[in-house]
Amino acid sequence: MDFPARLEALTHQLRPWSSLWSRSVLQGWPESGAAYPEDWLAYARSLDEAGERRLDQGILVGEPPPSLGTLLSALQELTSLPWHEGRHALTVAETQGLSDKKTHELERVLALLGPRTRFIQQAVDIGGGMGHLARLCARTFGWRFHSIDRDTALQDKGRRWLTRTRSPATDTLSFIHAAVEDGLQPQIDPLFCGPDRASIGLHTCGPLALTQIRKSQGAGFVLNIGCCYDKLEVPRDYPVSRVGRAHPLPFTPHALALTTRGRPQKTEAEFARMKRVYAWRFAFHLLSKRQFPERAFVRAGDAPRALYDGPFALYALDRMERLGLDSGMTEGELNAFEVSVRAETRDLLLCHLLRDRFARALEVVLLIDRAMLLEEVGFEVELLQLFEPNLSPRNLALIASRSA
């Protein structure tokens, strides 16, 4: 992939709409809603339940405004990344105690590693936990494997698992208790250096992905899958490449949070439930703005599931009790308030559905920036889809190899 060209094209599409994706719809309401083109909102308001669900999937039905259709088509093309095909089937014994998600990820990671790492003799896994990836790689490829984690309890479970199952990886797998951090770490830094070394980080949280990339500049192979982009800090963590610094986008904490949105295909029931949760949260926000203007933005927080199934009044009273607030309104008055703001809460929902269309493109921008950083230090880099999004939404893998 021509990463600079792809970044330039994405930047060209995203920058004009930064007033939509760089700010929170809810926290900036109603001013945030004014940033959405009126023809976009008119189109969204015309949708029925099925049309709203399709919009949530990134599909426009009917006759959308040309500017919206053109934008989403361009973003879809620019974020359409190749898939890694292949699965290294694991036995029942090898997957004992693993979730379906973990099994799915391990089978695809092993299939990816096989043809790309024939020259590797040793590997290090960041955040290796119980060492499932480490033991499978040691057994499958014959590597000496170092699993690093700061959670000693997980590592102890991994050691007991190896002993109990009499795993052949016992002699080639070592658990290292450490937190991988920027700066010199004499205990672990040598593990990342050498043409026969592989550096692996699956779901490296926030800036840990960048720490792995920087520590692995002397490795022969790097596999990184990032997550929790909302824990990044700008400008420390973006942009990090020379080309990225020449074409930065105005990432904010709200934009970074948007990149973490999961994108599984929702069933009708799941979509209806999401709408109900949003409706109660949005109505509570509007109630708080009216009743407690001195409080600025009031975070409702996650409520027990049952509260979303009942009337708005019970939800609102529970949230106010948790926050130490008292509106002085009866249950009947609270329910009547929710009914009175339904048109506005629907507009809030529609703005959210429109804003979510930028999430994948922003995530790809962050990863292209990292890919170019790896290229700048001499790696050949791929950016592939590796996991099924319904099981593992953060499914984009950076694969970096030294040229032969």
Coordinates of C-alpha atoms in Angstrom, one line a residue:
M1 CA 0.0 0.0 0.0
D2 CA 1.1 3.5 -0.7
F3 CA 0.6 4.8 2.8
P4 CA 1.4 8.5 2.1
A5 CA -1.1 8.6 -0.8
R6 CA -3.8 6.9 1.3
L7 CA -3.2 9.2 4.2
E8 CA -3.4 12.3 1.9
A9 CA -6.7 11.0 0.4
L10 CA -8.2 10.3 3.8
T11 CA -7.1 13.7 5.1
H12 CA -8.7 15.4 2.1
Q13 CA -12.0 13.7 2.9
L14 CA -11.9 14.1 6.7
R15 CA -10.6 17.6 7.2
P16 CA -13.7 19.5 5.9
W17 CA -15.9 17.6 8.4
S18 CA -13.7 18.0 11.5
S19 CA -16.4 20.1 13.2
L20 CA -18.6 16.9 13.2
W21 CA -16.1 14.3 14.3
S22 CA -13.8 16.3 16.6
R23 CA -16.5 17.2 19.1
S24 CA -19.0 15.3 21.2
V25 CA -22.6 15.6 20.0
L26 CA -24.1 15.3 23.4
Q27 CA -21.7 17.6 25.4
G28 CA -21.8 20.3 22.8
W29 CA -25.6 20.1 22.2
P30 CA -27.4 22.0 20.7
E31 CA -24.5 23.9 19.0
S32 CA -22.9 20.6 17.9
G33 CA -26.0 19.7 16.0
A34 CA -25.8 22.9 14.0
A35 CA -22.6 21.7 12.4
Y36 CA -24.5 18.9 10.5
P37 CA -25.8 20.0 7.1
E38 CA -29.5 20.5 7.1
D39 CA -30.0 18.2 4.1
W40 CA -28.2 15.4 6.0
L41 CA -30.5 15.8 9.0
A42 CA -33.6 16.0 6.8
Y43 CA -32.6 12.8 5.1
A44 CA -31.9 11.1 8.4
R45 CA -35.2 12.3 9.9
S46 CA -37.0 10.7 6.9
L47 CA -35.7 7.2 7.7
D48 CA -37.9 4.6 9.4
E49 CA -36.5 2.1 11.9
A50 CA -35.1 -0.1 9.2
G51 CA -33.5 2.9 7.5
E52 CA -31.9 4.0 10.8
R53 CA -30.5 0.5 11.3
R54 CA -29.0 0.6 7.8
L55 CA -27.5 3.9 8.5
D56 CA -25.9 2.4 11.6
Q57 CA -24.4 -0.2 9.3
G58 CA -23.0 2.5 7.0
I59 CA -25.6 1.9 4.3
L60 CA -27.7 4.7 2.8
V61 CA -31.2 3.8 1.6
G62 CA -33.5 5.9 -0.5
E63 CA -32.1 9.1 -2.0
P64 CA -29.4 10.6 0.3
P65 CA -28.0 14.0 -0.2
P66 CA -25.2 13.9 -2.8
S67 CA -22.6 15.3 -0.4
L68 CA -23.3 12.5 2.1
G69 CA -23.4 9.7 -0.4
T70 CA -20.2 10.9 -2.0
L71 CA -18.4 11.2 1.3
L72 CA -19.4 7.8 2.6
S73 CA -18.5 6.1 -0.6
A74 CA -15.1 7.7 -0.6
L75 CA -14.5 6.7 3.1
Q76 CA -15.6 3.2 2.4
E77 CA -13.2 2.8 -0.5
L78 CA -10.3 4.4 1.5
T79 CA -10.8 2.2 4.5
S80 CA -11.3 -1.0 2.5
L81 CA -8.2 -3.0 3.5
P82 CA -7.2 -6.5 2.4
W83 CA -8.0 -9.4 4.6
H84 CA -5.5 -12.0 5.8
E85 CA -6.9 -15.3 4.7
G86 CA -6.1 -18.4 6.6
R87 CA -6.7 -20.1 9.9
H88 CA -4.4 -22.4 11.9
A89 CA -6.9 -24.8 13.4
L90 CA -6.3 -25.6 17.1
T91 CA -7.3 -28.8 18.8
V92 CA -9.8 -29.0 21.7
A93 CA -6.9 -29.6 24.1
E94 CA -5.1 -26.5 22.8
T95 CA -8.1 -24.2 23.3
Q96 CA -9.2 -25.6 26.7
G97 CA -10.4 -22.7 28.8
L98 CA -10.3 -20.2 26.0
S99 CA -13.2 -18.0 24.9
D100 CA -14.5 -18.1 21.3
K101 CA -13.0 -14.7 20.8
K102 CA -9.5 -15.7 22.0
T103 CA -9.6 -18.9 20.0
H104 CA -10.6 -17.0 16.9
E105 CA -7.7 -14.5 17.4
L106 CA -5.1 -17.1 18.1
E107 CA -6.0 -19.3 15.1
R108 CA -5.6 -16.3 12.8
V109 CA -2.5 -14.9 14.4
L110 CA -0.8 -18.3 14.0
A111 CA -1.8 -18.5 10.4
L112 CA -0.4 -15.1 9.8
L113 CA 2.9 -15.7 11.5
G114 CA 3.7 -19.0 9.8
P115 CA 4.8 -17.9 6.3
R116 CA 6.2 -14.6 7.5
T117 CA 8.5 -15.7 10.3
R118 CA 10.6 -18.6 9.0
F119 CA 13.8 -16.8 10.0
I120 CA 12.6 -16.1 13.6
Q121 CA 14.2 -18.0 16.5
Q122 CA 13.0 -16.0 19.5
A123 CA 9.9 -13.9 20.2
V124 CA 8.5 -11.6 22.8
D125 CA 4.8 -11.0 23.6
I126 CA 3.8 -7.7 25.2
G127 CA 0.9 -8.1 27.7
G128 CA 1.1 -11.9 27.3
G129 CA -1.0 -12.7 30.3
M130 CA -1.3 -16.5 30.9
G131 CA 1.0 -17.0 27.8
H132 CA -1.5 -18.7 25.5
L133 CA 0.0 -17.2 22.4
A134 CA 3.5 -17.9 23.7
R135 CA 2.9 -21.6 24.4
L136 CA 1.2 -22.1 21.0
C137 CA 4.0 -20.3 19.1
A138 CA 6.7 -22.2 21.0
R139 CA 5.0 -25.5 20.2
T140 CA 4.1 -24.7 16.6
F141 CA 7.2 -22.9 15.5
G142 CA 9.8 -24.1 18.0
W143 CA 10.7 -20.6 19.1
R144 CA 12.1 -19.5 22.4
F145 CA 9.3 -17.3 23.7
H146 CA 9.3 -14.5 26.4
S147 CA 5.9 -13.5 27.6
I148 CA 5.9 -10.1 29.4
D149 CA 3.1 -8.9 31.6
R150 CA 2.8 -6.8 34.8
D151 CA 0.0 -9.0 36.2
T152 CA 1.8 -11.7 38.3
A153 CA -1.5 -13.5 39.0
L154 CA -2.1 -14.2 35.3
Q155 CA 1.4 -15.4 34.9
D156 CA 1.1 -17.7 37.8
K157 CA -2.0 -19.2 36.3
G158 CA -0.1 -19.7 33.0
R159 CA 2.7 -21.5 34.8
R160 CA 0.3 -23.8 36.6
W161 CA -1.5 -24.4 33.3
L162 CA 1.8 -25.5 31.7
T163 CA 2.6 -27.8 34.6
R164 CA -0.9 -29.3 34.7
T165 CA -1.0 -30.1 31.0
R166 CA 2.7 -31.1 30.8
S167 CA 3.0 -28.8 27.8
P168 CA 6.1 -29.3 25.7
A169 CA 6.5 -25.5 25.7
T170 CA 7.5 -25.5 29.4
D171 CA 11.3 -25.4 28.6
T172 CA 11.0 -22.8 25.9
L173 CA 8.6 -20.3 27.4
S174 CA 9.6 -17.8 30.1
F175 CA 7.3 -15.4 31.9
I176 CA 8.8 -12.0 32.7
H177 CA 7.1 -9.8 35.2
A178 CA 7.5 -6.2 33.9
A179 CA 5.7 -3.2 32.4
V180 CA 6.9 -2.3 29.0
E181 CA 7.6 1.4 29.1
D182 CA 9.3 4.1 27.1
G183 CA 13.0 4.6 27.9
L184 CA 15.8 2.2 28.7
Q185 CA 14.8 -1.1 30.3
P186 CA 18.0 -3.2 30.4
Q187 CA 16.1 -6.3 31.6
I188 CA 13.9 -6.6 28.6
D189 CA 15.2 -4.3 25.8
P190 CA 17.6 -6.9 24.4
L191 CA 14.6 -9.2 23.8
F192 CA 13.4 -6.8 21.1
C193 CA 16.6 -6.6 19.2
G194 CA 18.0 -8.9 16.5
P195 CA 17.1 -10.0 13.0
D196 CA 15.9 -13.4 14.3
R197 CA 13.6 -11.7 16.9
A198 CA 9.8 -11.2 16.6
S199 CA 8.0 -8.6 18.6
I200 CA 4.2 -9.2 19.1
G201 CA 1.6 -7.1 20.7
L202 CA -2.1 -8.1 20.5
H203 CA -4.5 -5.4 21.6
T204 CA -1.8 -3.1 22.9
C205 CA -3.6 -0.5 24.9
G206 CA -3.3 3.2 24.0
P207 CA 0.3 4.4 23.8
L208 CA 1.7 0.9 24.5
A209 CA 1.4 0.2 20.8
L210 CA 3.8 3.0 20.1
T211 CA 6.1 1.9 22.9
Q212 CA 6.3 -1.6 21.3
I213 CA 7.0 -0.1 17.8
R214 CA 9.9 2.1 19.2
K215 CA 11.4 -0.7 21.2
S216 CA 11.2 -3.1 18.2
Q217 CA 13.2 -1.0 15.7
G218 CA 16.0 -3.6 15.8
A219 CA 13.7 -6.7 15.5
G220 CA 13.3 -8.8 12.4
F221 CA 9.5 -8.9 12.6
V222 CA 6.8 -6.9 14.3
L223 CA 3.1 -7.6 14.7
N224 CA 1.0 -5.0 16.4
I225 CA -2.8 -4.7 16.9
G226 CA -3.7 -1.6 18.8
C227 CA -6.8 -0.7 20.8
C228 CA -8.0 1.9 23.3
Y229 CA -7.1 4.9 21.1
D230 CA -9.0 7.1 23.6
K231 CA -6.0 6.7 25.9
L232 CA -3.7 8.4 23.5
E233 CA -2.5 12.0 24.0
V234 CA -2.1 14.5 21.3
P235 CA 0.5 15.7 20.2
R236 CA 2.6 13.1 22.1
D237 CA 1.1 10.1 20.4
Y238 CA -0.2 11.5 17.1
P239 CA 1.2 12.2 14.6
V240 CA 4.4 10.1 15.0
S241 CA 5.7 9.8 11.4
R242 CA 7.3 12.5 9.2
V243 CA 4.5 12.4 6.6
G244 CA 1.9 12.4 9.4
R245 CA 3.4 15.5 10.9
A246 CA 3.2 17.2 7.6
H247 CA -0.5 16.4 7.2
P248 CA -2.0 16.3 10.7
L249 CA -5.7 16.1 11.5
P250 CA -7.2 17.9 14.5
F251 CA -7.6 14.9 16.7
T252 CA -9.3 15.7 20.0
P253 CA -10.1 13.4 23.0
H254 CA -13.6 13.2 21.5
A255 CA -12.2 12.1 18.1
L256 CA -9.9 9.6 19.7
A257 CA -12.9 8.1 21.6
L258 CA -14.8 7.9 18.3
T259 CA -12.1 5.6 16.9
T260 CA -12.8 3.0 19.5
R261 CA -16.5 2.5 18.5
G262 CA -17.3 -1.2 17.9
R263 CA -18.9 -1.9 14.6
P264 CA -20.5 -5.3 14.9
Q265 CA -23.7 -5.9 12.9
K266 CA -26.5 -5.4 15.3
T267 CA -29.7 -7.5 15.3
E268 CA -33.0 -5.7 15.2
A269 CA -33.3 -6.3 19.0
E270 CA -29.8 -5.0 19.7
F271 CA -30.4 -1.9 17.6
A272 CA -33.7 -1.2 19.3
R273 CA -32.1 -1.6 22.7
M274 CA -29.3 0.8 21.7
K275 CA -31.9 3.3 20.7
R276 CA -33.7 3.0 24.1
V277 CA -30.4 3.4 26.0
Y278 CA -29.6 6.5 23.9
A279 CA -33.1 7.9 24.4
W280 CA -32.9 7.7 28.2
R281 CA -29.4 9.1 28.3
F282 CA -30.2 12.0 25.9
A283 CA -33.4 12.9 27.7
F284 CA -31.6 12.9 31.0
H285 CA -29.0 15.2 29.6
L286 CA -31.7 17.6 28.4
L287 CA -33.4 17.4 31.8
S288 CA -30.0 18.2 33.5
K289 CA -29.4 21.2 31.3
R290 CA -32.8 22.6 32.2
Q291 CA -32.9 21.7 35.9
F292 CA -29.2 22.1 36.9
P293 CA -27.7 24.6 34.5
E294 CA -24.9 25.4 36.9
R295 CA -23.6 21.8 36.6
A296 CA -22.6 22.1 33.0
F297 CA -22.3 18.6 31.6
V298 CA -23.7 15.9 33.9
R299 CA -22.5 12.3 33.2
A300 CA -25.3 9.9 33.7
G301 CA -23.0 6.9 33.7
D302 CA -23.9 3.3 33.0
A303 CA -27.2 2.3 34.6
P304 CA -28.4 -1.2 35.5
R305 CA -29.9 -2.9 32.5
A306 CA -33.3 -3.2 34.0
L307 CA -33.6 0.6 34.3
Y308 CA -33.6 1.0 30.5
D309 CA -36.5 -1.5 30.3
G310 CA -38.7 0.6 32.5
P311 CA -40.2 4.1 32.4
F312 CA -37.9 7.1 32.0
A313 CA -38.8 8.4 35.5
L314 CA -37.3 5.4 37.3
Y315 CA -34.1 5.8 35.3
A316 CA -33.9 9.5 35.9
L317 CA -34.6 9.2 39.7
D318 CA -31.9 6.5 40.0
R319 CA -29.3 8.6 38.1
M320 CA -30.2 11.7 40.2
E321 CA -29.9 9.8 43.4
R322 CA -26.5 8.5 42.4
L323 CA -25.4 12.1 41.5
G324 CA -26.8 13.7 44.6
L325 CA -29.4 15.7 42.6
D326 CA -33.0 16.5 43.1
S327 CA -35.2 17.9 40.4
G328 CA -38.3 18.2 42.6
M329 CA -40.3 16.5 39.8
T330 CA -42.7 13.7 40.2
E331 CA -42.6 10.5 38.2
G332 CA -45.4 11.7 36.1
E333 CA -43.7 15.0 35.4
L334 CA -40.4 13.2 34.5
N335 CA -42.2 10.9 32.1
A336 CA -44.0 13.8 30.5
F337 CA -40.7 15.6 30.1
E338 CA -39.3 12.6 28.2
V339 CA -42.2 12.6 25.8
S340 CA -41.9 16.4 25.2
V341 CA -38.2 16.1 24.1
R342 CA -38.5 13.0 21.9
A343 CA -38.1 15.0 18.6
E344 CA -34.9 16.5 20.1
T345 CA -33.5 13.2 21.4
R346 CA -34.1 11.6 18.0
D347 CA -32.1 14.4 16.4
L348 CA -29.3 13.6 18.9
L349 CA -29.5 9.9 17.9
L350 CA -29.4 10.8 14.2
C351 CA -26.4 13.0 14.7
H352 CA -24.6 10.1 16.5
L353 CA -25.4 7.7 13.7
L354 CA -24.0 10.2 11.1
R355 CA -20.9 11.0 13.2
D356 CA -20.2 7.2 13.7
R357 CA -19.5 7.0 9.9
F358 CA -16.2 8.7 10.5
A359 CA -14.9 6.2 13.1
R360 CA -13.2 3.7 10.9
A361 CA -11.5 6.3 8.7
L362 CA -10.1 8.0 11.8
E363 CA -8.8 4.7 13.1
V364 CA -7.1 4.0 9.8
V365 CA -5.5 7.4 9.8
L366 CA -3.9 6.6 13.2
L367 CA -2.6 3.2 12.0
I368 CA -1.3 4.6 8.7
D369 CA 0.7 7.1 10.7
R370 CA 2.2 4.2 12.7
A371 CA 2.8 2.2 9.5
M372 CA 4.8 5.1 8.0
L373 CA 6.8 5.3 11.2
L374 CA 7.8 1.7 10.8
E375 CA 8.7 2.3 7.1
E376 CA 10.9 5.2 8.2
V377 CA 13.0 2.8 10.3
G378 CA 13.4 0.3 7.5
F379 CA 10.5 -2.1 7.7
E380 CA 8.3 -3.4 4.9
V381 CA 4.8 -2.9 6.3
E382 CA 1.4 -4.4 5.7
L383 CA -1.9 -3.2 7.2
L384 CA -4.5 -6.0 7.1
Q385 CA -7.8 -7.0 8.5
L386 CA -7.2 -10.1 10.7
F387 CA -10.2 -10.8 12.9
E388 CA -13.9 -10.9 12.3
P389 CA -15.3 -7.5 13.5
N390 CA -18.3 -9.2 15.2
L391 CA -15.9 -11.1 17.5
S392 CA -13.0 -8.6 17.7
P393 CA -13.8 -5.0 16.5
R394 CA -10.2 -3.9 16.8
N395 CA -9.2 -6.1 13.9
L396 CA -6.5 -4.2 12.0
A397 CA -3.0 -5.6 12.2
L398 CA 0.3 -3.8 11.4
I399 CA 2.8 -6.4 10.1
A400 CA 6.4 -5.2 9.7
S401 CA 9.3 -7.3 8.3
R402 CA 12.8 -6.6 7.5
S403 CA 13.6 -7.0 3.8
A404 CA 15.7 -10.1 3.1

